[in-house]
Tab-separated table of C-alpha atoms in Angstrom:
chain	number	residue	atom	x	y	z
A	29	MET	CA	-0.122	0.092	0.187
A	30	LEU	CA	1.156	3.576	-0.915
A	31	ARG	CA	1.693	5.919	1.986
A	32	VAL	CA	1.531	9.738	1.219
A	33	ALA	CA	1.557	12.778	3.305
A	34	LEU	CA	-0.632	15.709	2.976
A	35	PRO	CA	-0.509	18.920	5.020
A	36	ASN	CA	-2.771	18.666	8.045
A	37	LYS	CA	-3.538	22.624	8.203
A	38	GLY	CA	-2.504	25.839	6.493
A	39	THR	CA	-3.103	27.278	3.101
A	40	LEU	CA	-1.958	24.009	1.485
A	41	ALA	CA	-4.132	21.637	3.484
A	42	GLU	CA	-7.518	22.342	1.691
A	43	PRO	CA	-6.342	22.686	-1.776
A	44	ALA	CA	-4.385	19.476	-1.504
A	45	ALA	CA	-7.508	17.331	-0.323
A	46	THR	CA	-9.497	18.775	-3.123
A	47	MET	CA	-6.943	17.729	-5.725
A	48	MET	CA	-7.044	14.187	-4.208
A	49	ARG	CA	-10.812	14.050	-4.367
A	50	GLU	CA	-10.637	15.471	-8.008
A	51	ALA	CA	-8.006	12.595	-8.790
A	52	GLY	CA	-10.423	9.994	-7.330
A	53	TYR	CA	-9.070	9.495	-3.761
A	54	ARG	CA	-10.815	9.045	-0.405
A	55	GLN	CA	-10.267	11.873	2.017
A	56	ARG	CA	-10.866	12.528	5.536
A	57	THR	CA	-14.233	13.893	6.793
A	58	ASP	CA	-13.044	14.876	10.006
A	59	SER	CA	-10.151	17.369	10.235
A	60	ARG	CA	-8.945	15.629	13.534
A	61	ASP	CA	-8.283	12.345	11.819
A	62	LEU	CA	-4.435	11.832	11.448
A	63	SER	CA	-4.739	9.149	8.653
A	64	VAL	CA	-7.127	7.692	6.297
A	65	VAL	CA	-7.206	4.458	4.214
A	66	ASP	CA	-8.274	4.159	0.728
A	67	ASP	CA	-8.516	0.519	0.156
A	68	GLU	CA	-9.698	0.566	-3.331
A	69	ASN	CA	-6.724	2.576	-4.656
A	70	GLU	CA	-4.276	0.807	-2.291
A	71	ILE	CA	-3.334	3.957	-0.618
A	72	GLU	CA	-2.953	5.480	2.890
A	73	PHE	CA	-2.850	9.174	3.502
A	74	PHE	CA	-1.183	10.749	6.701
A	75	TYR	CA	-1.990	14.373	7.714
A	76	LEU	CA	1.258	16.056	9.066
A	77	ARG	CA	2.578	19.359	9.710
A	78	PRO	CA	3.618	20.876	6.072
A	79	LYS	CA	7.149	21.676	7.621
A	80	ASP	CA	7.529	17.763	8.609
A	81	ILE	CA	6.337	16.296	5.158
A	82	ALA	CA	9.712	16.629	3.652
A	83	THR	CA	11.702	14.838	6.407
A	84	TYR	CA	9.412	11.884	6.645
A	85	VAL	CA	9.539	11.360	2.813
A	86	GLY	CA	13.137	11.850	2.863
A	87	LYS	CA	13.903	9.431	5.484
A	88	GLY	CA	11.866	6.824	3.701
A	89	ASP	CA	9.002	6.462	6.226
A	90	LEU	CA	6.499	7.608	3.508
A	91	HIS	CA	6.600	6.981	-0.219
A	92	LEU	CA	5.154	10.511	-1.533
A	93	GLY	CA	4.372	13.792	-0.040
A	94	VAL	CA	2.591	17.083	-0.855
A	95	THR	CA	4.218	20.158	0.475
A	96	GLY	CA	5.490	23.675	-0.660
A	97	PHE	CA	8.705	23.457	-2.658
A	98	ASP	CA	10.018	26.244	-0.372
A	99	LEU	CA	9.503	23.835	2.730
A	100	MET	CA	11.167	20.946	0.630
A	101	GLU	CA	14.207	23.296	0.340
A	102	GLU	CA	14.165	24.435	3.697
A	103	SER	CA	14.112	20.990	5.524
A	104	GLY	CA	17.463	20.048	3.800
A	105	SER	CA	15.963	16.228	3.609
A	106	GLN	CA	16.896	13.710	0.952
A	107	THR	CA	13.939	14.814	-1.348
A	108	GLN	CA	13.173	15.459	-4.917
A	109	GLU	CA	10.268	17.015	-6.764
A	110	ILE	CA	8.155	14.934	-9.127
A	111	ILE	CA	5.632	17.507	-10.460
A	112	PRO	CA	4.443	20.930	-9.411
A	113	LEU	CA	0.719	21.098	-8.624
A	114	GLY	CA	-0.146	24.594	-9.445
A	115	PHE	CA	-1.811	25.681	-6.253
A	116	GLY	CA	-0.096	27.557	-3.295
A	117	LYS	CA	1.824	29.795	-5.304
A	118	SER	CA	3.866	32.226	-3.288
A	119	ARG	CA	7.253	34.585	-3.410
A	120	PHE	CA	10.042	34.748	-0.725
A	121	HIS	CA	11.102	38.344	0.035
A	122	PHE	CA	13.353	40.357	2.435
A	123	ALA	CA	11.200	43.261	3.965
A	124	ALA	CA	12.439	46.206	6.180
A	125	PRO	CA	10.816	49.300	7.467
A	126	ALA	CA	9.314	51.713	5.032
A	127	ASP	CA	10.699	54.779	6.374
A	128	ALA	CA	14.075	54.221	4.601
A	129	ASP	CA	15.397	53.397	1.236
A	130	TRP	CA	16.423	49.736	1.711
A	131	LYS	CA	18.779	47.621	-0.712
A	132	ILE	CA	19.875	44.127	-0.516
A	133	GLU	CA	23.546	45.375	0.456
A	134	ASN	CA	22.188	47.215	3.324
A	135	LEU	CA	21.476	43.895	4.963
A	136	ASP	CA	25.107	43.372	5.782
A	137	GLY	CA	25.728	43.184	9.583
A	138	ARG	CA	22.059	43.279	10.276
A	139	LYS	CA	19.846	41.020	12.137
A	140	ILE	CA	17.312	39.129	9.961
A	141	ALA	CA	14.202	37.306	11.380
A	142	THR	CA	12.906	34.132	9.280
A	143	SER	CA	11.284	30.877	9.654
A	144	TYR	CA	13.540	29.674	6.740
A	145	PRO	CA	17.069	29.943	8.034
A	146	ARG	CA	18.568	27.660	5.338
A	147	LEU	CA	17.000	29.431	2.650
A	148	VAL	CA	18.123	32.844	3.707
A	149	ARG	CA	21.672	31.727	4.667
A	150	SER	CA	22.066	30.225	1.180
A	151	TYR	CA	20.947	33.381	-0.668
A	152	LEU	CA	22.861	35.771	1.229
A	153	SER	CA	26.011	33.777	0.840
A	154	GLY	CA	25.525	33.781	-2.738
A	155	LYS	CA	25.496	37.643	-2.474
A	156	ARG	CA	28.470	37.901	-0.018
A	157	ILE	CA	26.239	39.416	2.615
A	158	GLY	CA	26.859	38.704	6.125
A	159	ALA	CA	23.963	38.953	8.473
A	160	GLU	CA	22.867	37.264	11.915
A	161	ILE	CA	19.949	35.062	11.227
A	162	VAL	CA	17.194	34.828	13.929
A	163	LYS	CA	15.157	31.894	13.532
A	164	LEU	CA	11.317	32.263	14.427
A	165	ASP	CA	8.401	29.807	13.800
A	166	GLY	CA	5.756	32.398	13.214
A	167	ALA	CA	4.648	36.015	13.399
A	168	VAL	CA	7.797	36.977	11.878
A	169	GLU	CA	6.480	40.728	10.833
A	170	ILE	CA	6.252	41.635	14.437
A	171	SER	CA	10.019	40.783	15.192
A	172	ILE	CA	11.189	44.405	13.977
A	173	GLN	CA	8.677	46.150	16.258
A	174	LEU	CA	9.649	44.038	19.069
A	175	GLY	CA	13.413	44.809	18.476
A	176	LEU	CA	14.315	41.424	17.700
A	177	ALA	CA	15.648	42.082	14.059
A	178	ASP	CA	16.220	44.795	11.673
A	179	ALA	CA	14.693	43.079	8.732
A	180	ILE	CA	12.668	39.828	7.829
A	181	ALA	CA	12.692	37.279	5.278
A	182	ASP	CA	9.274	35.768	4.755
A	183	VAL	CA	6.808	34.251	2.314
A	184	VAL	CA	4.746	37.383	0.731
A	185	SER	CA	1.375	36.741	-1.308
A	186	SER	CA	-0.406	40.131	-1.583
A	187	GLY	CA	1.926	42.295	0.719
A	188	ARG	CA	-1.135	43.320	2.843
A	189	THR	CA	0.362	41.886	6.110
A	190	LEU	CA	3.768	43.890	5.459
A	191	ARG	CA	1.997	47.045	4.740
A	192	GLN	CA	0.055	46.673	8.117
A	193	HIS	CA	3.325	46.504	9.926
A	194	GLY	CA	4.920	49.436	8.055
A	195	LEU	CA	7.278	47.214	5.988
A	196	GLN	CA	8.349	47.287	2.493
A	197	ILE	CA	9.877	44.642	0.135
A	198	ILE	CA	13.790	44.706	-0.594
A	199	GLY	CA	14.806	43.809	-4.010
A	200	GLU	CA	13.864	40.901	-6.079
A	201	ALA	CA	12.226	37.771	-4.766
A	202	ILE	CA	14.751	35.208	-3.014
A	203	ALA	CA	12.703	32.312	-4.300
A	204	THR	CA	9.185	31.286	-5.643
A	205	SER	CA	7.205	28.299	-4.535
A	206	GLN	CA	3.994	26.244	-4.952
A	207	ALA	CA	2.709	22.963	-3.736
A	208	THR	CA	4.790	20.130	-5.243
A	209	LEU	CA	4.624	16.288	-5.218
A	210	ILE	CA	7.818	15.104	-3.670
A	211	GLU	CA	9.490	11.704	-3.179
A	212	ARG	CA	12.988	10.473	-1.575
A	213	GLU	CA	16.008	11.197	-3.650
A	214	LYS	CA	16.815	8.162	-5.786
A	215	ARG	CA	20.029	6.348	-4.801
A	216	HIS	CA	21.655	3.335	-6.383
A	217	ASP	CA	21.706	1.532	-3.168
A	218	ARG	CA	18.092	1.815	-2.481
A	219	ALA	CA	15.962	-0.572	-4.543
A	220	GLU	CA	12.254	0.009	-4.858
A	221	ASP	CA	9.820	-2.699	-5.386
A	222	ALA	CA	7.971	-2.928	-8.634
A	223	GLU	CA	4.626	-2.650	-6.908
A	224	THR	CA	5.560	0.469	-5.084
A	225	THR	CA	6.838	2.067	-8.424
A	226	ARG	CA	3.688	1.267	-10.083
A	227	LEU	CA	1.347	2.792	-7.341
A	228	LYS	CA	3.787	5.881	-7.310
A	229	LYS	CA	3.335	6.190	-11.059
A	230	VAL	CA	-0.448	5.953	-11.121
A	231	PHE	CA	-0.671	8.464	-8.091
A	232	ALA	CA	1.651	11.095	-10.081
A	233	ASP	CA	-0.258	10.342	-13.436
A	234	ARG	CA	-3.568	11.229	-11.693
A	235	LEU	CA	-2.410	14.344	-10.127
A	236	GLN	CA	-0.751	15.438	-13.410
A	237	GLY	CA	-4.050	14.846	-14.964
A	238	VAL	CA	-5.746	17.197	-12.670
A	239	VAL	CA	-3.257	19.878	-13.066
A	240	VAL	CA	-3.737	19.616	-16.875
A	241	ALA	CA	-7.288	19.757	-16.551
A	242	ARG	CA	-7.337	22.797	-14.381
A	243	GLU	CA	-4.950	24.524	-16.833
A	244	TYR	CA	-6.753	23.625	-20.247
A	245	LEU	CA	-10.236	23.852	-21.845
A	246	MET	CA	-11.591	21.757	-24.628
A	247	MET	CA	-12.424	23.616	-27.832
A	248	ASP	CA	-14.612	22.598	-30.663
A	249	PHE	CA	-15.257	24.457	-33.628
A	250	ASP	CA	-16.097	24.136	-37.553
A	251	CYS	CA	-14.064	25.363	-40.449
A	252	PRO	CA	-13.372	25.189	-44.026
A	253	GLU	CA	-10.820	22.197	-44.568
A	254	GLY	CA	-8.623	24.576	-46.476
A	255	LEU	CA	-8.069	26.793	-43.309
A	256	LEU	CA	-6.657	23.752	-41.126
A	257	GLU	CA	-3.058	24.699	-41.539
A	258	ALA	CA	-3.682	28.319	-40.372
A	259	VAL	CA	-6.166	26.830	-37.541
A	260	GLU	CA	-3.368	24.536	-36.011
A	261	LYS	CA	-1.000	27.348	-35.856
A	262	VAL	CA	-3.403	29.215	-33.606
A	263	ALA	CA	-4.781	26.087	-31.637
A	264	PRO	CA	-2.193	23.097	-32.011
A	265	GLY	CA	-3.313	21.376	-28.797
A	266	LEU	CA	-0.972	19.079	-26.869
A	267	GLN	CA	-0.029	16.882	-29.606
A	268	ALA	CA	-2.206	17.850	-32.687
A	269	PRO	CA	-6.152	18.739	-33.029
A	270	THR	CA	-8.667	16.011	-33.771
A	271	VAL	CA	-10.113	16.500	-37.211
A	272	SER	CA	-13.393	14.985	-38.499
A	273	PRO	CA	-15.215	15.500	-41.748
A	274	LEU	CA	-18.518	17.126	-41.567
A	275	SER	CA	-21.664	16.348	-43.854
A	276	LYS	CA	-21.228	19.723	-45.374
A	277	LYS	CA	-18.676	19.218	-48.239
A	278	GLY	CA	-15.165	21.012	-47.665
A	279	TRP	CA	-15.834	21.392	-43.875
A	280	VAL	CA	-14.452	19.740	-40.901
A	281	ALA	CA	-14.988	19.592	-37.198
A	282	VAL	CA	-11.852	20.481	-34.869
A	283	ARG	CA	-11.674	19.458	-31.362
A	284	THR	CA	-8.271	20.864	-29.472
A	285	MET	CA	-7.109	21.825	-25.846
A	286	VAL	CA	-6.431	25.351	-25.248
A	287	ARG	CA	-4.683	26.842	-22.177
A	288	THR	CA	-7.497	28.538	-20.103
A	289	LYS	CA	-5.823	31.772	-19.792
A	290	ASP	CA	-5.605	32.042	-23.543
A	291	THR	CA	-9.334	31.038	-24.571
A	292	ASN	CA	-10.753	34.275	-25.392
A	293	ARG	CA	-7.647	35.292	-27.401
A	294	VAL	CA	-7.474	31.840	-29.332
A	295	MET	CA	-11.420	32.529	-30.028
A	296	ASP	CA	-10.838	35.818	-31.439
A	297	LYS	CA	-8.185	34.525	-33.711
A	298	LEU	CA	-10.143	31.508	-35.006
A	299	ALA	CA	-13.176	33.687	-35.607
A	300	ASP	CA	-11.040	36.087	-37.854
A	301	ILE	CA	-9.506	33.102	-39.674
A	302	GLY	CA	-13.021	31.734	-40.583
A	303	ALA	CA	-13.902	29.257	-37.940
A	304	THR	CA	-17.473	29.118	-36.691
A	305	ALA	CA	-19.580	27.439	-33.925
A	306	ILE	CA	-16.626	27.904	-31.440
A	307	LEU	CA	-17.429	26.120	-28.102
A	308	THR	CA	-15.390	25.446	-24.999
A	309	SER	CA	-15.989	22.893	-22.346
A	310	GLU	CA	-14.292	22.088	-19.130
A	311	ILE	CA	-11.947	19.032	-18.736
A	312	ARG	CA	-12.658	16.836	-15.637
A	313	SER	CA	-9.301	15.242	-15.857
A	314	CYS	CA	-6.656	14.243	-18.534
A	315	ARG	CA	-3.640	12.001	-19.277
A	316	ALA	CA	-0.815	13.426	-21.009
A	317	MET	CA	2.636	12.115	-22.402
A	318	THR	CA	4.440	15.321	-21.560
A	319	VAL	CA	3.092	18.543	-19.904
A	320	ASN	CA	5.278	21.316	-18.762
A	321	GLY	CA	8.213	19.311	-19.274
A	322	HIS	CA	7.217	16.483	-16.976
A	323	GLY	CA	6.737	12.942	-18.682
A	324	HIS	CA	4.780	10.019	-17.060
């Protein structure tokens, strides 16, 4: 049976559970449950603190985990990313009081409060900046007001919390992150049995299918056969569009996948070319050979 870790709380918890349900997996109905078994799919889910997930997976106690890419990197565990999952996106920034014109080099010799000391040290080392790191588990923004630090390094979404505390972002993002499916680093001395490998592939393929379904819409339209070459340049799909003849001579029906964010632009171009009856529909799930550089 496959053993998979999911976040038990925080901003990643509910989106992760939703993705599991969309992929066809059973989830807990009580937030106090620490695990749930899905016998039909040969999988057991464990609900853990997001910061601990990479540690359990890296030690081999669990086969797979869903956590933030930043948390995986911060853990220093022997884990690697399988696929990004498209939710929980965030940026990691330095911030300092807004009453001064700060630059990255101004952090040299200062105290910086953060919940991500490993990431911060690595970044500062690359910039040849020496600073004292103050490790905190939460409420990092208030540390400057309390006199614990001169600046902070933390996850930033809208920036509203920073403004509430009179802080401004310094420089470019230290790192970006999103929820990701992780596994233990592959080593030659650690053989994995065939059944575990199979179950891991099925799980990853299902999640990738949900990711693709969320990123794409199915688009159907009719057009003269002579316009197919122009149509394919506008809406090529993942591999190629599906083309079927219509009863009207010289006309074809075309079905293709289009990125959701590009839908209206593509529809405009197809209409200009001469396509008609352009319709879109949602995709519940999908299987693709290669999407965003990840093959399964």
